[in-house]
mmCIF file of C-alpha atoms and ligand atoms in Angstrom:
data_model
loop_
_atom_site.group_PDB
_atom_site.id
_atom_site.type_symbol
_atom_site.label_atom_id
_atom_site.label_comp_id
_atom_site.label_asym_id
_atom_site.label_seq_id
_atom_site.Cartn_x
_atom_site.Cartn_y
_atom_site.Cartn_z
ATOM 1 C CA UNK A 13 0.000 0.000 0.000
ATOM 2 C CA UNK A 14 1.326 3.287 -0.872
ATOM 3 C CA UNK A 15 1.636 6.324 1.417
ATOM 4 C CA UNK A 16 -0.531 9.264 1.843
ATOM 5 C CA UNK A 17 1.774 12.376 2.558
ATOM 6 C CA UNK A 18 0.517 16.186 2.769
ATOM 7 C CA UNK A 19 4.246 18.177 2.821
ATOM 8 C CA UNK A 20 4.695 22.016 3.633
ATOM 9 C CA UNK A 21 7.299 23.603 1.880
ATOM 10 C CA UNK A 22 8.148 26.864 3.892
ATOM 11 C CA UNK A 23 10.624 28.090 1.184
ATOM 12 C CA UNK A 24 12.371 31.233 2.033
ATOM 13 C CA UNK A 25 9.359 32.593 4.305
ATOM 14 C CA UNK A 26 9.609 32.960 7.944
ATOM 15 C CA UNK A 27 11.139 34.378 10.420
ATOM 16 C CA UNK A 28 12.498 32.187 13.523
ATOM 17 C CA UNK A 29 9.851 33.116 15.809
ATOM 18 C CA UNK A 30 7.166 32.613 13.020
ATOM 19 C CA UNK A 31 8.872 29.135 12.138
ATOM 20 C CA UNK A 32 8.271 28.091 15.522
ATOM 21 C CA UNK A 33 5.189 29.250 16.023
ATOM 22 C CA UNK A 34 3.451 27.622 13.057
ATOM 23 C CA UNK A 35 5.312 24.431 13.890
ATOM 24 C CA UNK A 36 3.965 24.188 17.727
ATOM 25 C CA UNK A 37 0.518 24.677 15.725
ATOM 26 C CA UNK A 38 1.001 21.806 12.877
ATOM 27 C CA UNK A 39 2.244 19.569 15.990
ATOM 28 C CA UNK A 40 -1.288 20.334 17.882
ATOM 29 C CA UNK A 41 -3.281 19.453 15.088
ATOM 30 C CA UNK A 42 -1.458 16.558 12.950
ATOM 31 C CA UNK A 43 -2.119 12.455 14.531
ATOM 32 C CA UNK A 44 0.810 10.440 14.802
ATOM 33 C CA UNK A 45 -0.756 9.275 11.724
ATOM 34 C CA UNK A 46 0.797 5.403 10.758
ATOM 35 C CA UNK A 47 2.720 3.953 8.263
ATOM 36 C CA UNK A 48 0.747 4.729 5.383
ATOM 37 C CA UNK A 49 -0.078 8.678 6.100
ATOM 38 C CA UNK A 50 2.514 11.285 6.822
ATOM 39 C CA UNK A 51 2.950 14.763 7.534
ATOM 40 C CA UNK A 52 6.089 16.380 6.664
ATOM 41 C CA UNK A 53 7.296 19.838 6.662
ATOM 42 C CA UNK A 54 10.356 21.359 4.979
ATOM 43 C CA UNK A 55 12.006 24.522 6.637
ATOM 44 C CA UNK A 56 14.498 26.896 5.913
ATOM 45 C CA UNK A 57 17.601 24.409 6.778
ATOM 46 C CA UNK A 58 18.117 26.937 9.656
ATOM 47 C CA UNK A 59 15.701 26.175 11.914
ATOM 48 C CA UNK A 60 15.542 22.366 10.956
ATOM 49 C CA UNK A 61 17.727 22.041 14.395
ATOM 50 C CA UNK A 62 15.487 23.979 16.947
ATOM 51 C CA UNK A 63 12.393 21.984 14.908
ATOM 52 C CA UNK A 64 13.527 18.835 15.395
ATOM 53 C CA UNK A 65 13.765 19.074 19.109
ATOM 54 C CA UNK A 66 10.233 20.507 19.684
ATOM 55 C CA UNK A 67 9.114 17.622 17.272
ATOM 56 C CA UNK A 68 6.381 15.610 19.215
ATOM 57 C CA UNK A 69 6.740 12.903 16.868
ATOM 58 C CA UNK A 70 3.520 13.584 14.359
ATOM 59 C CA UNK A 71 5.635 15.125 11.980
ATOM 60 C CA UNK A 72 9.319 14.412 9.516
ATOM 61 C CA UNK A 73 11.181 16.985 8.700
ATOM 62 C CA UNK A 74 13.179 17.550 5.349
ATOM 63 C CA UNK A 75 15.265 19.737 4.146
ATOM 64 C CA UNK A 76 14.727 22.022 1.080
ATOM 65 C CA UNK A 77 17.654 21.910 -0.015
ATOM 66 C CA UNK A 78 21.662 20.345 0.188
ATOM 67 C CA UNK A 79 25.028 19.755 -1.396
ATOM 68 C CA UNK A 80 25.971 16.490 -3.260
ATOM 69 C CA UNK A 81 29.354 16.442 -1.799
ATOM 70 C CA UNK A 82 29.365 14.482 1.560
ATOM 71 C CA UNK A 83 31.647 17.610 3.042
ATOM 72 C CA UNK A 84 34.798 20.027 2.280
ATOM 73 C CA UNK A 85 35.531 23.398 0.924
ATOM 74 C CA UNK A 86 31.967 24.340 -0.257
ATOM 75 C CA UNK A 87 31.551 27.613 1.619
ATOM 76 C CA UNK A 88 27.963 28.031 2.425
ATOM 77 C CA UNK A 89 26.332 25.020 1.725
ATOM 78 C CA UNK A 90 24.831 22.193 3.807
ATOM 79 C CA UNK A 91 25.537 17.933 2.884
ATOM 80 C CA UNK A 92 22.705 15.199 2.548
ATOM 81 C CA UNK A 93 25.016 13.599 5.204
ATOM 82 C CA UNK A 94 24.997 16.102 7.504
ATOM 83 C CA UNK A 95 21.258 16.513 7.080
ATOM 84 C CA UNK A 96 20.528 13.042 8.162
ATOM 85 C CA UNK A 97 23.064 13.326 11.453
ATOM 86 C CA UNK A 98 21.065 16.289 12.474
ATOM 87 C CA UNK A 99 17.632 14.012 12.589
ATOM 88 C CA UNK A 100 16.388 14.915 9.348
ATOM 89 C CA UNK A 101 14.336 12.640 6.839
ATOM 90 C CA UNK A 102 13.504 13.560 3.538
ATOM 91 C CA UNK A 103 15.215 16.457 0.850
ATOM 92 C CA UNK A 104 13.750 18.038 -1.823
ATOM 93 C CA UNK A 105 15.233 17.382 -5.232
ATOM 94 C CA UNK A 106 14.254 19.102 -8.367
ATOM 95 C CA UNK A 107 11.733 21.481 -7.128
ATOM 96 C CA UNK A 108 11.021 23.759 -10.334
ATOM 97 C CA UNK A 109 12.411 26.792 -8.469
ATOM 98 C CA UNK A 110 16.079 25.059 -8.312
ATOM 99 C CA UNK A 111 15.771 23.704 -11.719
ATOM 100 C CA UNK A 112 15.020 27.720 -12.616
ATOM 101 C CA UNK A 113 16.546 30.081 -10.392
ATOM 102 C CA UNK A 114 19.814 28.249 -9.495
ATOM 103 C CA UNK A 115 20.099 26.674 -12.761
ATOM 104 C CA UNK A 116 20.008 22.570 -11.131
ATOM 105 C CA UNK A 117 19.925 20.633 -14.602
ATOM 106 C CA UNK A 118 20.135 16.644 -14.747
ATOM 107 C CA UNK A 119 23.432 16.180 -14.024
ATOM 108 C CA UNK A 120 23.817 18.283 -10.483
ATOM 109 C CA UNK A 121 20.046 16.670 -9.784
ATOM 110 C CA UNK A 122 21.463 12.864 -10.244
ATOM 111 C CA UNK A 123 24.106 13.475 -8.024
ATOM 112 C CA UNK A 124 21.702 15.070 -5.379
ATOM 113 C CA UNK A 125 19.454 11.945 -5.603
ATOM 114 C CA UNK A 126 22.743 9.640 -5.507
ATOM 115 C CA UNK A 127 23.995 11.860 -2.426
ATOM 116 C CA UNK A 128 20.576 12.067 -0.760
ATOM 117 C CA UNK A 129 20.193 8.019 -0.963
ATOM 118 C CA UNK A 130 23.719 7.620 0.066
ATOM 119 C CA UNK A 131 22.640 8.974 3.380
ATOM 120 C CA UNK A 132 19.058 6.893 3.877
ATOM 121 C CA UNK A 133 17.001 10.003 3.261
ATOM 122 C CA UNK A 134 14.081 10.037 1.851
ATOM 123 C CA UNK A 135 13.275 12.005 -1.951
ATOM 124 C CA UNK A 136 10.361 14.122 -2.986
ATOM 125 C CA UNK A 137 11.649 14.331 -6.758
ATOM 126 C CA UNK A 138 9.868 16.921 -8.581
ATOM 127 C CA UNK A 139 8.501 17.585 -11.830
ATOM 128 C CA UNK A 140 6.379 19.653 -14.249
ATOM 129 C CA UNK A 141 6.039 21.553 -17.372
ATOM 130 C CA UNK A 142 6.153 25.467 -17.835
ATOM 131 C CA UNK A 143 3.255 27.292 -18.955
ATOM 132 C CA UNK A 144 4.628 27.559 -22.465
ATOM 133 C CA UNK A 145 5.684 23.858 -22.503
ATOM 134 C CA UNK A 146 1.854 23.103 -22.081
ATOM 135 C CA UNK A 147 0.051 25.236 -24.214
ATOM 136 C CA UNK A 148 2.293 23.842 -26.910
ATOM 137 C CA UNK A 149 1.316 20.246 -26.182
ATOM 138 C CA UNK A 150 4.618 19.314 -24.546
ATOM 139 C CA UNK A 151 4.280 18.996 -21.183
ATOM 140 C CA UNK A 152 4.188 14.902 -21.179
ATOM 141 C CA UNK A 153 7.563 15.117 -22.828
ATOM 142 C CA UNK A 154 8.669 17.511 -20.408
ATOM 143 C CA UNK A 155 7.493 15.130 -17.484
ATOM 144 C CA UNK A 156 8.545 11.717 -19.312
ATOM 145 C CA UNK A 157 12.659 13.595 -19.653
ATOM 146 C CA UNK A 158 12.112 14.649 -16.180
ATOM 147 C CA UNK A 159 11.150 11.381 -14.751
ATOM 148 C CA UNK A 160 13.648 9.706 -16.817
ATOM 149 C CA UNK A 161 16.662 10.737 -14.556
ATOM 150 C CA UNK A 162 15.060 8.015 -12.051
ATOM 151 C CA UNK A 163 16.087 5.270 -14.485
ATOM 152 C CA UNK A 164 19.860 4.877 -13.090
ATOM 153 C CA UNK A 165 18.352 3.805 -10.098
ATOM 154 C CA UNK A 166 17.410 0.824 -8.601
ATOM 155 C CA UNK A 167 14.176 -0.961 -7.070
ATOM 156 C CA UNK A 168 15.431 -0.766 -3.754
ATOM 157 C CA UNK A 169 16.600 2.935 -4.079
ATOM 158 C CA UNK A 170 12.993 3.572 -5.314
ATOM 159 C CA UNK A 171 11.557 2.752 -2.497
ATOM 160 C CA UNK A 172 12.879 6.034 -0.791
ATOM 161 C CA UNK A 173 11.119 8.043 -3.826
ATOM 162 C CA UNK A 174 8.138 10.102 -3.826
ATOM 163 C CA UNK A 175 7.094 12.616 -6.712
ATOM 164 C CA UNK A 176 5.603 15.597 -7.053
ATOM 165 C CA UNK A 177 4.020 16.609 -9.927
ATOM 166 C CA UNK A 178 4.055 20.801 -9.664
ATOM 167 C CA UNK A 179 3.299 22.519 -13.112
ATOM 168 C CA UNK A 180 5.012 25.734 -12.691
ATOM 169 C CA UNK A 181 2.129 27.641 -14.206
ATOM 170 C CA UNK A 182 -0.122 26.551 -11.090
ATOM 171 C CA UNK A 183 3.110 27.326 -8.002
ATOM 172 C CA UNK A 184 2.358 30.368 -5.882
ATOM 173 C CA UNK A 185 -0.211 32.012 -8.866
ATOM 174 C CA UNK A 186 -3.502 30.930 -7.224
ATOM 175 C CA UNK A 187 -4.001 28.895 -10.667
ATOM 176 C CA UNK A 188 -4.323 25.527 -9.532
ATOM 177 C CA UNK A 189 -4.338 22.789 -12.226
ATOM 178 C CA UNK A 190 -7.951 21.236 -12.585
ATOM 179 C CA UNK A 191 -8.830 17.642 -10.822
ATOM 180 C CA UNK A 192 -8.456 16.364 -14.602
ATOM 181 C CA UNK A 193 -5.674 17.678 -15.403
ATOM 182 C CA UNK A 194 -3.467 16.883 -12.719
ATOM 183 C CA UNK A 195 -5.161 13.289 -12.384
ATOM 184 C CA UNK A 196 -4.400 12.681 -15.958
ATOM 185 C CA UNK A 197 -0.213 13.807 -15.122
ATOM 186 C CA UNK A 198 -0.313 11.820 -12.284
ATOM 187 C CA UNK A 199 -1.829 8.572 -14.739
ATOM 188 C CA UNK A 200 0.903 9.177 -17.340
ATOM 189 C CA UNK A 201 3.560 9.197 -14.811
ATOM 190 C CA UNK A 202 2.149 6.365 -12.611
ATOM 191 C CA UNK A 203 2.535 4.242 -16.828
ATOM 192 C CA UNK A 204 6.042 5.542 -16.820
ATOM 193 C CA UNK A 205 6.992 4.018 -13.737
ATOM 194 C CA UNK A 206 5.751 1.113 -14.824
ATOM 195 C CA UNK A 207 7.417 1.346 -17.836
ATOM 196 C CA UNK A 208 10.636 1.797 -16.348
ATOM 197 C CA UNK A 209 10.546 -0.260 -13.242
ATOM 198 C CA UNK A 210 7.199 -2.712 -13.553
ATOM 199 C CA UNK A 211 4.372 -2.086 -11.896
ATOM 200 C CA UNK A 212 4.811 -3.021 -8.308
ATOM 201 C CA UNK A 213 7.567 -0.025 -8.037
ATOM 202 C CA UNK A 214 5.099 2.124 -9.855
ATOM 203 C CA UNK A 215 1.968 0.979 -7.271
ATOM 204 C CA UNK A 216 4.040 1.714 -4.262
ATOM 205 C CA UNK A 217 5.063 4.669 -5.157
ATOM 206 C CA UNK A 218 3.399 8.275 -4.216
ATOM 207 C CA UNK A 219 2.771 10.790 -6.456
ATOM 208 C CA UNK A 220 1.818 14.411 -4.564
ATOM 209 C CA UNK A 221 0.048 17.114 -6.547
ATOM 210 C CA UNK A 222 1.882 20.881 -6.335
ATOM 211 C CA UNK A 223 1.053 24.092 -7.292
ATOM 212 C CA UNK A 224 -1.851 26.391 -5.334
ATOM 213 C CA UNK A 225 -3.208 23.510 -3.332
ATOM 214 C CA UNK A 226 -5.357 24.590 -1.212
ATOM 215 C CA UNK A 227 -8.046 23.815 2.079
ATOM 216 C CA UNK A 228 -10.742 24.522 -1.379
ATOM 217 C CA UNK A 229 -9.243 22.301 -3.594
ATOM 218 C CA UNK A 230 -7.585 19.557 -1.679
ATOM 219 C CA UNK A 231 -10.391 17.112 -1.266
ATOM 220 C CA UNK A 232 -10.989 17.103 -4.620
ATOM 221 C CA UNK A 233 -7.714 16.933 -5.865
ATOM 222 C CA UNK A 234 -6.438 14.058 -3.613
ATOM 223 C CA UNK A 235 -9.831 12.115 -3.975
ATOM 224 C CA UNK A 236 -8.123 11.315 -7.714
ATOM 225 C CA UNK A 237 -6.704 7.525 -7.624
ATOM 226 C CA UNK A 238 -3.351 8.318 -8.729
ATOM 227 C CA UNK A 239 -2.469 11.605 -6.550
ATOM 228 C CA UNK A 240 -1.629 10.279 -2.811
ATOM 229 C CA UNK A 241 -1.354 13.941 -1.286
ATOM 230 C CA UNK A 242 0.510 17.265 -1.879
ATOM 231 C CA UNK A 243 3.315 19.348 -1.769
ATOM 232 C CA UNK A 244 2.085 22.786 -0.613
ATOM 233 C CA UNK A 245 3.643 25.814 -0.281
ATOM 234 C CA UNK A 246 1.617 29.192 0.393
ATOM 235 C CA UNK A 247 -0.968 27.234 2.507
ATOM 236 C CA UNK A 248 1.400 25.593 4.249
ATOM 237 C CA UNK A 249 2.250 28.366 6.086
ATOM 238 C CA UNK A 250 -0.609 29.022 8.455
ATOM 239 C CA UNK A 251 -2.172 26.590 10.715
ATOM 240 C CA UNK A 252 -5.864 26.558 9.786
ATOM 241 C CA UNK A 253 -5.040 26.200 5.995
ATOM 242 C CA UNK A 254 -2.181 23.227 6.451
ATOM 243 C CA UNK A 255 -4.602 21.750 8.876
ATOM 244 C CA UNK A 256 -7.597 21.800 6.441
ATOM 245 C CA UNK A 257 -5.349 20.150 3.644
ATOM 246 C CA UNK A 258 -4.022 17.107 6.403
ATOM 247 C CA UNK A 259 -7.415 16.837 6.953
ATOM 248 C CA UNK A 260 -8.277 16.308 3.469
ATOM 249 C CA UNK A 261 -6.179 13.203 3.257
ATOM 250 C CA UNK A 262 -8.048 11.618 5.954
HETATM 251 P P1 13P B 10 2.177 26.924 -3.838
HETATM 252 O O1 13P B 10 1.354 25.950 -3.046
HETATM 253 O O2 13P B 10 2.444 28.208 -3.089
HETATM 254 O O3 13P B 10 1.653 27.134 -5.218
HETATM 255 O O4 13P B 10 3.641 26.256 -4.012
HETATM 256 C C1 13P B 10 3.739 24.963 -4.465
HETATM 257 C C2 13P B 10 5.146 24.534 -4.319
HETATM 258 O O5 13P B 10 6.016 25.007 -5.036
HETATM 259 C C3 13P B 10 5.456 23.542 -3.292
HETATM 260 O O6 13P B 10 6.742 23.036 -3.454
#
């Protein structure tokens, strides 16, 4: 049975007190949930220490972002390895905003996965098309070349994987992608696993739905067969929203 999971990516929001704050609140409301439903939050890798230690144990905490070398002269950056000694669980690789902003292509992003399973943490591997890429019809190609970069790796590693599926035209721009639309990504890339790895990798694996998620659009959304939960950003940052989306999962 695969895993429900309803992530928070913070991103660059928050200040310390704030982080805290909202982090006592997702605590008070989130069940221990089991096995098969998580919550998990990513924070600025800065407070990912102070987190972990007011953690009551409902909650995993990843980090946004990392290095792919274990340690050394990299001024300013933070290792996969040193991630998991501090208590933390999953990373983030290939959110749309790396891929864009700090220029992550294929080859930096297979050595983050190779890094990140090196040291037992989980992935939440993302993908998805730009606007452009879908009103010109491409966006399954653009999703099959993304999701191709998992091909190097093997069963086993794949069982650390999740996916998000975040079309960049729907993150942060209130545009969400409709039930159909994302439920008919989240088919095609639930056939390419399948493709690639057979079809009890591509059953056990979850695929999260990105991009303006929200406490109105969540139910719907995740009642879609092949979209086990979200990766949410804006509403992920107050209580009441976050809350309303865990719920959703339920
Ligand atoms: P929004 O929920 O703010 O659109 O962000 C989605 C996202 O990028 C999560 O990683």
């Amino acid at each position: 049975m695969r895993r429900k999971i309803v992530a928070g990516n913070w991103k660059m929001n928050l200040d310390v007190n704030e982080a805290e704050t909202l982090f006592k609140g997702i605590c008070s409301i989130a069940s221990a949930g089991n096995k098969y439903q998580k919550t998990l939050v990513f924070p600025p890798n800065i407070y990912i220490h102070s987190l972990l230690k007011e953690n009551n144990g409902a909650i995993e905490i990843g980090a946004q972002n990392f290095h792919f070398e274990t340690k050394g002269a990299f001024t300013g950056e933070v290792s996969a390895r040193q991630l998991k000694a501090l208590g933390c669980s999953w990373v983030l690789v290939g959110h749309s905003e790396r891929r864009v902003l700090f220029n992550e292509g294929a080859a930096i992003l297979s050595k983050k996965m190779d890094a990140a399973l090196e040291s037992n943490l989980q992935i939440i591997y993302c993908c998805g098309e730009s606007l452009r890429e879908r009103e010109e019809g491409n966006h399954f190609d653009k999703v099959r070349d993304q999701i191709a970069i998992l091909k190097s790796l093997t069963h086993e590693s794949m069982q650390n994987i999740s996916i998000a599926y975040e079309p960049i035209w729907a993150i942060g721009t209130g545009r969400t992608a409709s039930p159909a639309q994302a439920a008919e990504m989240h088919d095609f890339i639930r056939a390419e696993l399948e493709a690639i790895f057979g079809y009890t990798i591509a059953e056990s694996t979850s695929l999260l739905y990105g991009g303006s998620c929200s406490e109105e659009n969540a139910k719907e959304l995740f009642s879609c067969k092949n979209i086990d939960g979200g990766l949410i950003g804006g509403a992920s940052l107050k209580v009441d929203s976050f809350g309303a989306i865990i719920s959703a999962i339920e």
